[in-house]
XYZ file of C-alpha atoms in Angstrom:
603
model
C 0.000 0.000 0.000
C 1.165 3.573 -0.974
C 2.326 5.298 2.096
C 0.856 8.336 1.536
C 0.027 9.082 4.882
C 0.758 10.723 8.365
C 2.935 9.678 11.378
C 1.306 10.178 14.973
C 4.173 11.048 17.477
C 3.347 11.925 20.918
C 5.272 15.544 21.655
C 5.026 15.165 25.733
C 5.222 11.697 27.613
C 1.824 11.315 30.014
C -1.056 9.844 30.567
C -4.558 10.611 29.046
C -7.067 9.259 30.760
C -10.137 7.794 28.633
C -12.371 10.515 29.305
C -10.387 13.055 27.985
C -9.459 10.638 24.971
C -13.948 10.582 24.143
C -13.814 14.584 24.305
C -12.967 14.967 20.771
C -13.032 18.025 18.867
C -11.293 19.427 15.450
C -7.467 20.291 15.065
C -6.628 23.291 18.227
C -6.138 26.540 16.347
C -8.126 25.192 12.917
C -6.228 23.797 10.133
C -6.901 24.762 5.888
C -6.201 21.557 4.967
C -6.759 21.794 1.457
C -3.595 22.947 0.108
C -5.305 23.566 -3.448
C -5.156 27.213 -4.228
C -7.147 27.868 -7.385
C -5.931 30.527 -9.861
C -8.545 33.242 -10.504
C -11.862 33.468 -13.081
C -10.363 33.288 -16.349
C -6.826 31.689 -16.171
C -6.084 29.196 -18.320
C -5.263 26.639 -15.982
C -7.140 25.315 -12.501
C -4.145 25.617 -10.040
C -1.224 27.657 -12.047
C -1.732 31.457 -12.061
C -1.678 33.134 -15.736
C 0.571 36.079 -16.015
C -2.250 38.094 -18.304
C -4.950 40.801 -17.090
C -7.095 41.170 -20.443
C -9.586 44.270 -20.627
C -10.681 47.051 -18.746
C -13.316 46.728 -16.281
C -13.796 42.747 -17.886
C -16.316 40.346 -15.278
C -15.159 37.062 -15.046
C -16.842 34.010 -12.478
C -16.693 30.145 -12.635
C -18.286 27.922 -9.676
C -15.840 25.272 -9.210
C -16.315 21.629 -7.069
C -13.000 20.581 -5.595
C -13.231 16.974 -4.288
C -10.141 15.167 -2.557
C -10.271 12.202 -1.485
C -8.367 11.373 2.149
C -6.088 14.439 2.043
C -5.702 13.398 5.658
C -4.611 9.444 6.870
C -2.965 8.529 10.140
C -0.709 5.444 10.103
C -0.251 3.082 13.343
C 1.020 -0.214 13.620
C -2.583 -1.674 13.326
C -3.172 -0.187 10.342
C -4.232 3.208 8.422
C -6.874 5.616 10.154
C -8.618 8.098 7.367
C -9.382 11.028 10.001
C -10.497 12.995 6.788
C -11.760 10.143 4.295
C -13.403 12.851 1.821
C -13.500 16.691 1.770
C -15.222 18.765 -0.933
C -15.610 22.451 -1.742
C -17.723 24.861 -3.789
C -15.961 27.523 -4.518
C -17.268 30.598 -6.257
C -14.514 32.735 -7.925
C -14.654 36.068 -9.319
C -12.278 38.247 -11.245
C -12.329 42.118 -12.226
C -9.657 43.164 -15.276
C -8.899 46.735 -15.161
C -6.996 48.865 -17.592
C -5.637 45.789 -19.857
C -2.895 45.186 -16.546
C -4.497 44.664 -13.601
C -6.596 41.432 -12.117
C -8.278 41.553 -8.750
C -10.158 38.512 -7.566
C -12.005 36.912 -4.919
C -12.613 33.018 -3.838
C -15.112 32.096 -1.517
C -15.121 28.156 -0.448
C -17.444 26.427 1.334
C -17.122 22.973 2.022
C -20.003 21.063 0.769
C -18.749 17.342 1.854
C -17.038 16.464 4.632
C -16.227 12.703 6.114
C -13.810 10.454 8.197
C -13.349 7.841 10.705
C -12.755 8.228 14.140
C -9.269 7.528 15.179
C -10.123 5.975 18.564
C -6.050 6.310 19.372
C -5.516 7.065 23.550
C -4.239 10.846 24.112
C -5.717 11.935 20.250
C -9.078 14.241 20.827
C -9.308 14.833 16.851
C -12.657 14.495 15.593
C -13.296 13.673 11.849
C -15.029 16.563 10.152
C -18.793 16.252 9.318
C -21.454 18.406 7.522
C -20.839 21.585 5.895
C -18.221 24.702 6.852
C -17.114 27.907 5.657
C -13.628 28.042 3.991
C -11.202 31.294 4.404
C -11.965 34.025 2.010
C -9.383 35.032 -0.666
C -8.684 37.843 -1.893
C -6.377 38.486 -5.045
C -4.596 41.273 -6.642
C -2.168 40.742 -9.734
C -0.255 43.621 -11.890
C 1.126 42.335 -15.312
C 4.304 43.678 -16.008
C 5.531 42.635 -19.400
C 4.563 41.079 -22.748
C 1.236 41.841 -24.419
C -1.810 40.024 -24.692
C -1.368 36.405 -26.456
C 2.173 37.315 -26.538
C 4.519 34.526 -26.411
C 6.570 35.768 -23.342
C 4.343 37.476 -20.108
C 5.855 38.412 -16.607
C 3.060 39.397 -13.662
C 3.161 39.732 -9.938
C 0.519 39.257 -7.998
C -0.522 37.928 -4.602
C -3.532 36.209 -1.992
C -4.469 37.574 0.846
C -7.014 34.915 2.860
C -8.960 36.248 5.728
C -10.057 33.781 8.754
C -14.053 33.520 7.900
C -13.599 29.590 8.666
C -15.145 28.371 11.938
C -12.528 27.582 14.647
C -10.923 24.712 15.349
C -12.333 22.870 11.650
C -10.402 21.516 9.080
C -11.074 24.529 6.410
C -9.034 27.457 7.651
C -6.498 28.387 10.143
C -8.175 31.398 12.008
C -5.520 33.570 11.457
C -4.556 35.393 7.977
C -2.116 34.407 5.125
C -0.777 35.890 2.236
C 1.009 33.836 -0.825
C 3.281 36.446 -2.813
C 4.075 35.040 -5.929
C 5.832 35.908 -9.817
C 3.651 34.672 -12.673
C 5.132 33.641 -16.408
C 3.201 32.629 -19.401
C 1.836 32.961 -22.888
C 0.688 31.528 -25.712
C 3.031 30.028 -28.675
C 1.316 29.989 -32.440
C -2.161 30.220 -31.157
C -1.911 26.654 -30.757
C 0.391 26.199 -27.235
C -0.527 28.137 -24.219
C 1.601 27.547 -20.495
C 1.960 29.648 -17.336
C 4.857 28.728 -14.868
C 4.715 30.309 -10.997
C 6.755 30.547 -7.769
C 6.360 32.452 -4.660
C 6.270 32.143 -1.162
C 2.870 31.703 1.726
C 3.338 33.681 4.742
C 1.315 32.484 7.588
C 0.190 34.392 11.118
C -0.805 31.046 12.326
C 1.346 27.932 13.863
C 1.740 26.652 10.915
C 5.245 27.128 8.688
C 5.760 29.449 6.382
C 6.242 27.781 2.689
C 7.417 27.948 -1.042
C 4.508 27.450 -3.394
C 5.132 26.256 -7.241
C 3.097 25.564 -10.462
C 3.480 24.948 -13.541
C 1.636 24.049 -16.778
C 0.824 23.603 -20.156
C -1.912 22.842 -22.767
C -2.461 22.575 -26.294
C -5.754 24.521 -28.212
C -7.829 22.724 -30.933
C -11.071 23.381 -32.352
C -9.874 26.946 -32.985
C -9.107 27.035 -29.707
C -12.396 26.244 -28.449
C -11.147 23.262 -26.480
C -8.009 23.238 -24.076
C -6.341 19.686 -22.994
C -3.081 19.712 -20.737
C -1.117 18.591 -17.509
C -0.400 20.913 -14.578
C 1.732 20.703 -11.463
C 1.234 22.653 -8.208
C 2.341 22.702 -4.618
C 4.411 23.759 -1.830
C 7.391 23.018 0.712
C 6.908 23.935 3.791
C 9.900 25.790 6.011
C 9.826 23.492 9.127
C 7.644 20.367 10.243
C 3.820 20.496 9.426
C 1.754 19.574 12.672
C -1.659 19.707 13.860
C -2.080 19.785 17.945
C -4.131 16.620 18.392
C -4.585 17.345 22.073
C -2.761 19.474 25.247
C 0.187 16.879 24.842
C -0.138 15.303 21.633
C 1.086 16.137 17.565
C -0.026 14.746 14.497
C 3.022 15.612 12.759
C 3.965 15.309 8.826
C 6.068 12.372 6.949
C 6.962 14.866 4.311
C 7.797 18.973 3.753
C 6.262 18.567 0.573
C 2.658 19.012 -0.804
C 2.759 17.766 -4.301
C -0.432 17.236 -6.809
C -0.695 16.339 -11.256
C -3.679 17.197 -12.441
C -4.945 16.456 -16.133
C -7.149 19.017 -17.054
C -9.441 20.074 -20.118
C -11.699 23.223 -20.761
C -14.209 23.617 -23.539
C -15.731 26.772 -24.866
C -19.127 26.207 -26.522
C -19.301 29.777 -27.699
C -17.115 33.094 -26.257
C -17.653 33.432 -22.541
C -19.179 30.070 -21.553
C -16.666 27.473 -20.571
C -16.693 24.149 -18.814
C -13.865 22.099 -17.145
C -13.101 19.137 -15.502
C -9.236 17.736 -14.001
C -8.467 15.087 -11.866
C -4.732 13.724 -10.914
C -2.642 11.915 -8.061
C -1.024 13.553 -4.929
C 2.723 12.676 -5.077
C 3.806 12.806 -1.652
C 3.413 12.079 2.077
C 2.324 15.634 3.696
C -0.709 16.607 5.316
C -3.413 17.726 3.077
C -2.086 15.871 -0.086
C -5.373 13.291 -1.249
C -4.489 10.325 -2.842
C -6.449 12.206 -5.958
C -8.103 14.803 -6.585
C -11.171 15.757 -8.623
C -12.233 19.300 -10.270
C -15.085 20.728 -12.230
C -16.348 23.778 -13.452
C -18.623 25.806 -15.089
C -18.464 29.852 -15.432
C -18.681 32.639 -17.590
C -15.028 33.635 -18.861
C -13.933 35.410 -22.182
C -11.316 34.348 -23.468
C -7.593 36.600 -23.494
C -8.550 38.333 -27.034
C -10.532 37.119 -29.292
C -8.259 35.032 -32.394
C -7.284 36.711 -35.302
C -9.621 35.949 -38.211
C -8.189 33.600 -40.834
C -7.814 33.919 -44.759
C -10.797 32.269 -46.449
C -11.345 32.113 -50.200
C -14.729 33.422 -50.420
C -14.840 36.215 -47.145
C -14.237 39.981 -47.579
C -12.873 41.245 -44.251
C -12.321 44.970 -45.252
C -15.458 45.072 -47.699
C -13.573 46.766 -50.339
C -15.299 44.031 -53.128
C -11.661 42.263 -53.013
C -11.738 38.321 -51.565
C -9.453 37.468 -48.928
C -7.315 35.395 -51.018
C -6.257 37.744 -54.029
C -6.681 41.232 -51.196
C -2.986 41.969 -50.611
C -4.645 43.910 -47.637
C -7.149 42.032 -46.414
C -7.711 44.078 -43.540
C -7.667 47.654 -44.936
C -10.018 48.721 -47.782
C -8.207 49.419 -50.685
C -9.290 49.480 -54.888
C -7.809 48.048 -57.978
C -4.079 49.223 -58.858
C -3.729 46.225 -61.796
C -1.010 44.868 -59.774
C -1.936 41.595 -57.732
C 0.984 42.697 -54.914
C -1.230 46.044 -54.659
C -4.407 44.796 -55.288
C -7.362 45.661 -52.593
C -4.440 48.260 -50.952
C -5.209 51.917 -50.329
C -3.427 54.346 -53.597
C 0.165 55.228 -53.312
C -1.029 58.825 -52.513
C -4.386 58.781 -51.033
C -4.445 62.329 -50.296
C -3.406 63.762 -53.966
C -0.359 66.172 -53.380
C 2.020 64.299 -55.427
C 3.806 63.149 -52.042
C 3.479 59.130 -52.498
C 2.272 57.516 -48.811
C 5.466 55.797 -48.671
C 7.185 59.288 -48.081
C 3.919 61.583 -47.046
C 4.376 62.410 -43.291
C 0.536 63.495 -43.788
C -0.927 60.932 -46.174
C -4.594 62.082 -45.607
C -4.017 65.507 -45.874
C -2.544 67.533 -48.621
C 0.827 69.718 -48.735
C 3.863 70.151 -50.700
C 7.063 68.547 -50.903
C 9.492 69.714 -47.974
C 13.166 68.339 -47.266
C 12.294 67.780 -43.610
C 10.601 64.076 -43.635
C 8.580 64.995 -40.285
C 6.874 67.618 -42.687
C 7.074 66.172 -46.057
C 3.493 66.359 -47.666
C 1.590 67.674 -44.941
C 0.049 71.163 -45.029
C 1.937 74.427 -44.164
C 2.512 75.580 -40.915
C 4.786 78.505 -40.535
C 4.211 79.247 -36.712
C 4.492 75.288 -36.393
C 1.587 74.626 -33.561
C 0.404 72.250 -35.316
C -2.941 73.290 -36.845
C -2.364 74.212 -40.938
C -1.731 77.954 -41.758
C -5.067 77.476 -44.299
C -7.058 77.050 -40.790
C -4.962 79.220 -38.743
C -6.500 82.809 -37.751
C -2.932 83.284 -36.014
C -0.329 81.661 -38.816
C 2.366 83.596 -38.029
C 1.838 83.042 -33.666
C 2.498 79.929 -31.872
C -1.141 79.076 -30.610
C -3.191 76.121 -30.115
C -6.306 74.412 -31.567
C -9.793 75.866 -30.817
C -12.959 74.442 -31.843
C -13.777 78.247 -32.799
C -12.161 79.233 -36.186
C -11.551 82.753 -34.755
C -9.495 81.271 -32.217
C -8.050 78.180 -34.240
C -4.369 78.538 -34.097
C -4.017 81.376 -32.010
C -2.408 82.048 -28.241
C -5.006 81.269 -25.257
C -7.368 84.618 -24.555
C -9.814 83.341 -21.823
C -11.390 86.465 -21.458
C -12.021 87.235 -25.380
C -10.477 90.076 -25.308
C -7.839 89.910 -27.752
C -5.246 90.244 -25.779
C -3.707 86.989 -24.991
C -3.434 85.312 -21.689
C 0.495 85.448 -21.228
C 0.295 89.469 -21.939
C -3.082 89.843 -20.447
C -2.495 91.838 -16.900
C -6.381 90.970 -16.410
C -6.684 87.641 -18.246
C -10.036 86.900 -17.036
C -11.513 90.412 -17.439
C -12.059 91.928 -20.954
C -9.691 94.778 -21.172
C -8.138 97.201 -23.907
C -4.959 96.649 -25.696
C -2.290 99.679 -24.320
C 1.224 100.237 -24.451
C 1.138 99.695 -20.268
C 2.222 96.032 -19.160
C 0.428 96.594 -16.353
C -2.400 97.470 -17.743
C -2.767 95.715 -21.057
C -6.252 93.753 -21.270
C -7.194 95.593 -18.297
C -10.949 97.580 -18.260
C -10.035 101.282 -18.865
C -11.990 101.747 -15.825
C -12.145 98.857 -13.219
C -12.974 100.495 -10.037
C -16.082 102.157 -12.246
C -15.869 105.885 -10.618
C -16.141 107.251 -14.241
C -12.291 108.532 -14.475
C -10.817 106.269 -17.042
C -7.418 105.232 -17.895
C -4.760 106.630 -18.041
C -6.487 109.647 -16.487
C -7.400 107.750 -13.325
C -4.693 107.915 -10.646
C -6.248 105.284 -8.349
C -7.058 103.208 -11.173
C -7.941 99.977 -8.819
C -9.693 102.498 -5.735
C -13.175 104.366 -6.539
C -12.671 107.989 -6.250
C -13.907 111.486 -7.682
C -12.620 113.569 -10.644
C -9.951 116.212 -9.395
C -8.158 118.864 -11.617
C -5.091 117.814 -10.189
C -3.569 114.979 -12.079
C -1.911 113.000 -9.079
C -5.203 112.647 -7.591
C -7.612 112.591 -10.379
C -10.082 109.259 -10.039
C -8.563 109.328 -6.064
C -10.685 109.110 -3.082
C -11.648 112.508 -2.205
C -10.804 111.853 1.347
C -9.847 108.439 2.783
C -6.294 106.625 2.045
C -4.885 103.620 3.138
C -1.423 103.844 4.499
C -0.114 100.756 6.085
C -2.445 99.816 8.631
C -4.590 103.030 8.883
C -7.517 104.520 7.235
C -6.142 108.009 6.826
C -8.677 110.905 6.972
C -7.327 114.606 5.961
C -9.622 116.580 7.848
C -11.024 116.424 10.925
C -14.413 114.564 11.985
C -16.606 117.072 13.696
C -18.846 116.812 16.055
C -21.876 118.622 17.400
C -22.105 120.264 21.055
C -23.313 118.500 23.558
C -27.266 117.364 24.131
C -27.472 115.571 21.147
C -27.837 111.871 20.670
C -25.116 109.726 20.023
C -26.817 108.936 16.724
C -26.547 112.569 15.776
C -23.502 113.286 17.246
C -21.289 113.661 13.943
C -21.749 117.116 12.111
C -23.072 116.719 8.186
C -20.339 118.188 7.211
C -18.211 115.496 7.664
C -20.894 112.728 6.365
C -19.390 112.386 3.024
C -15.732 111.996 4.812
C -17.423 108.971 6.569
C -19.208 107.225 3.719
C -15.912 107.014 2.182
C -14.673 105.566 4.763
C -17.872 102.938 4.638
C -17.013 102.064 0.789
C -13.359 101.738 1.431
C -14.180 98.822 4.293
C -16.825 97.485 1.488
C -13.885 97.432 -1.472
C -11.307 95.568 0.932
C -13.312 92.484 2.550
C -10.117 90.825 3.487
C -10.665 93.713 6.127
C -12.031 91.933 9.339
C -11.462 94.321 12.340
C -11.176 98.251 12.676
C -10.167 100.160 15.906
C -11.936 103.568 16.450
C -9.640 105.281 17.965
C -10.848 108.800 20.029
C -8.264 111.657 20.907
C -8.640 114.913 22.631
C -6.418 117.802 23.700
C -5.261 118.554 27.115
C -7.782 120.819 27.516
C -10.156 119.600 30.975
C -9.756 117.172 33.328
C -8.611 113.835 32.291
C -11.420 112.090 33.124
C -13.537 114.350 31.393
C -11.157 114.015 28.214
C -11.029 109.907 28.803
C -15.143 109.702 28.772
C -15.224 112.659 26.072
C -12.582 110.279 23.538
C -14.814 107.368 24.391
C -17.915 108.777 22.932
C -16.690 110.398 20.070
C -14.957 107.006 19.111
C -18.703 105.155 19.950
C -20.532 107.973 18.025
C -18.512 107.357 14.432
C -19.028 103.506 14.980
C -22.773 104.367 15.704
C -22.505 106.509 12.467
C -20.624 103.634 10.467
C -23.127 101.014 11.761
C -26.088 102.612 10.502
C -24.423 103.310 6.947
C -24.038 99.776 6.547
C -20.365 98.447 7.885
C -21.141 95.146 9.742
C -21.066 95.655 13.502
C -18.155 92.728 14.259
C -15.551 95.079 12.071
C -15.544 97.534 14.188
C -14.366 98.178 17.737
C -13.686 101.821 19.907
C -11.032 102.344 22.193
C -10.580 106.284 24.027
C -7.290 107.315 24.758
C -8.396 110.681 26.011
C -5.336 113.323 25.535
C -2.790 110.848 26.453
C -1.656 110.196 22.625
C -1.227 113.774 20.957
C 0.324 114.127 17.861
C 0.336 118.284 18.383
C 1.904 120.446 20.538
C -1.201 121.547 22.935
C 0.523 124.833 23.649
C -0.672 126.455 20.878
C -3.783 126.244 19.229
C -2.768 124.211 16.228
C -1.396 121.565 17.947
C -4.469 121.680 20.010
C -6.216 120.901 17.018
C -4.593 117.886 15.458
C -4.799 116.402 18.867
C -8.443 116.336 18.402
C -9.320 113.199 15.843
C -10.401 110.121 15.395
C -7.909 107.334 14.119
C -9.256 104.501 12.216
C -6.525 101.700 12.855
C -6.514 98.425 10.770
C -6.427 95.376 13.379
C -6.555 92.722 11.661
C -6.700 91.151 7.837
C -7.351 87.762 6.523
């Protein structure tokens, strides 16, 4: 008898007493002890991952039975014990292709069958699996990294990541995560050979070792390539002993490193997408998990690679230029007559008509004359060389680019439509006027709209009033900013006292205010304004302290009302204690008394 089988060594000397012998239970920890991985929806083979990715955003499934028959055996001196006689799964598989090089995937098993025979050994509390369990979901991600599609020679990498979704302490996962890295080669030799060859290595978070995983395989297409027939190889060595923990001092522990399966498999393709398989094949060595065979089929929905080439036939018409296939010397493009069978069913020597034969014409659709440089020979002029033809260029003599707008066709960006373009445009995205100014070129002659236009206005950007004087014609009549100060040139006057705060400020210095109102309004990156309040020596301090306070309060009361939001603006007296005048005389006296609009913060 083969012995592909399992030693039982006890790990600890002791005694187990029979009770604790009848309270039997699956492997401690949980065991995956199917070591068939199958390669995603869509490979070519059941076990070897393919090295191709074909298509972008491409759905691939199969549903796939996986039967093995005692993957798990224990040998005493009475004879063999088949803990796990038979073990089958239903795995659904699904694939995603992305961008013609990418390949994600997910597996979901469930196992469908499960059988043994208990191994009534003393100190062994292994049960044999029964009824149905969850397997460990896959999931797959694989990048292809060279050759084409149907190529001969493709590379990948690509990689499994399983997630613990079996029960604990079963036979179907480990309860801990695992990841199999692994390189991918293949293709596909005259349409007739296909093979894939892999090697990588399974990482485990559980007990059990780390290990090297291999595959390999190869098949030859018939039936234009409807049908696939060939052997494949797959399995692993594992890093250090394989053992499952039979009980607190007891191992089942592995003959062999080495899980090792052949399986002969075919595939048939009815029409494109549908596709059947079966396999079936020996394990070769003595390791836990390897059946003595092992039995696959399959049914799914998986298009082919790309679909084959179309053959020469003798009465099709590929290009339907009224040329057959067998006298077309180019079958695939339409062409007409040239009496010449080598030329027959081609496209003209010059299709466009400019006397520049395709063979030379760097623009064989479109017309133009001869030119020494072959980049440019036959194709239509271009003097400013941005590549749309001077005959459809509204700029041929300016670098520009192409606009679905003839206007525009050819000529420099203008977002604004102003014709001024966007490189020399000081205002690109405001229509403007064309001047001599860098500054202003494409610029409105008037952007802050106070009716003093440019060049005349000397606060072009700043709303002001007409003024004979030339430095401070289109200025604000009153208000500047300087630095971090509203600056006022006169002084803000105020009635005597018994009137209300809200009628505190005298008219005449209403339209001084406003300004100040539309200057907060033009400059909203503005957030907070001090009111400051001054006074001259004359009085008692305290008197002068209250008397700055109000004043200050009385222009925010004024400013408020006009419109400025409320949180902008904040008053602080400083009574006579911050004079800018000498309050000896009366002058001095008189620029002490002001109020000082400081700029406290901006965003």
């Amino acid at each position: 008898m083969r012995r592909k089988a399992l030693l039982l060594a006890a790990l600890c000397a002791g005694v187990i007493s029979p009770s604790a012998a009848r309270a039997q239970q699956g492997p401690t920890g949980g065991t995956a002890l199917s070591r068939f991985e199958p390669s995603p929806a869509g490979d070519a083979f059941f076990s070897v991952p393919s090295a191709s990715a074909s298509g972008h955003l491409v759905p691939r499934a199969v549903a796939l039975f996986d039967y093995a028959d005692r993957p798990l055996r224990l040998i005493r001196p009475e004879g063999e014990v088949a803990l796990v006689s038979a073990q089958g799964f239903l795995r659904v598989d699904a694939s995603l292709a992305l961008l013609d090089r990418v390949l994600v995937s997910v597996d979901f098993p469930v196992a469908v069958l499960q059988r043994g025979d208990e191994p009534d050994i003393p100190g062994v509390t292994l049960a044999p699996p029964s009824g149905p369990a969850l397997g460990d979901l896959r999931l797959g991600l694989r990048g292809r990294l060279f050759g084409e599609d149907r190529s001969p020679f493709q590379a990948a990498l690509g990689g499994y990541l399983s997630v613990p979704t079996a029960p604990a302490d079963s036979y179907t996962g480990e309860g801990a995560v695992r990841g199999h890295l692994h390189a991918a080669f293949g293709g596909t030799i005259a349409s007739r050979i296909v093979y894939s060859a892999s090697g990588g290595i399974v990482l485990r978070a559980s007990e059990q070792p780390h290990a090297i995983a291999f595959g390999a395989g190869a098949a030859v297409l018939l039936w234009d390539e409807r049908i696939q027939i060939g052997p494949e190889l797959h399995g692993t060595f594992a890093l250090s002993d394989v053992r499952i923990q039979a009980g607190p001092e007891t191992a089942v522990t592995s003959a062999s490193r080495t899980n090792a399966e052949v399986l002969l498999g075919a595939k048939i393709r009815p029409f494109k997408g549908l596709v059947f398989g079966v396999a079936g094949g020996p394990g070769l060595q003595d390791a836990i998990g390897t059946p003595t065979f092992r039995l696959l089929g399959m049914v799914g929905w998986a298009p082919p690679a790309s679909p084959a080439k179309p053959s020469k036939s003798a009465g099709g018409d590929r290009d339907d230029d009224g040329f057959r296939d067998d006298i077309d010397a180019c079958p695939d493009v339409k062409g007409e007559l040239a009496g010449d069978p080598n030329k027959d069913g081609c496209p003209p020597d010059d299709r466009d008509g400019d006397r520049v034969v395709d063979l030379d014409d760097a623009c064989p659709t479109e017309p133009g004359p001869p030119s020494p440089d072959g980049t440019k020979n036959g194709c239509p002029l271009d003097a400013d060389d941005d590549g749309v033809a001077d005959a459809l260029d509204a700029c041929p003599k300016v670098r520009g680019e192409k606009s679905p707008q003839s206007r525009k066709n050819g000529c420099p960006p203008d977002r604004d439509d102003d014709g001024v373009a966007d490189v020399v445009d000081a205002c690109p995205d405001k229509p403007g006027i064309q001047t001599s100014d860098p500054k202003q070129r494409g610029c409105p002659d008037d952007p802050d709209g106070d009716g003093v236009k440019w060049p005349n206005d000397a606060c072009p950007n700043e709303r002001g009033v007409a003024d004979a004087r030339p430095e401070r014609n289109g200025c604000p009549r009153f208000v500047e900013q300087k630095g971090d100060e509203l600056v006022v040139p006169f002084e803000i006057r105020f009635h005597p006292y018994g009137k209300r705060k809200s009628e505190a400020v005298e008219p005449v210095t209403d339209k001084m205010l406003a300004e100040i109102r539309d200057e907060i309004a033009r400059h909203p990156e503005i957030e907070l304004i001090e009111i400051q309040g001054h006074t001259d020596d004359s009085g008692h301090p305290r008197f002068n302290q209250h008397l700055s306070e109000e004043r200050a309060q009385a222009v925010r009361k004024w400013l408020i009302d006009a419109g400025v939001p409320a949180e902008k603006l904040t008053t602080r007296g400083f009574g006579h204690e911050a004079p800018v005048g000498d309050n000896r005389i009366f002058d001095g006296r008189e620029l002490n008394r002001r109020v000082v609009f400081k700029i406290l913060k901006r965003r």
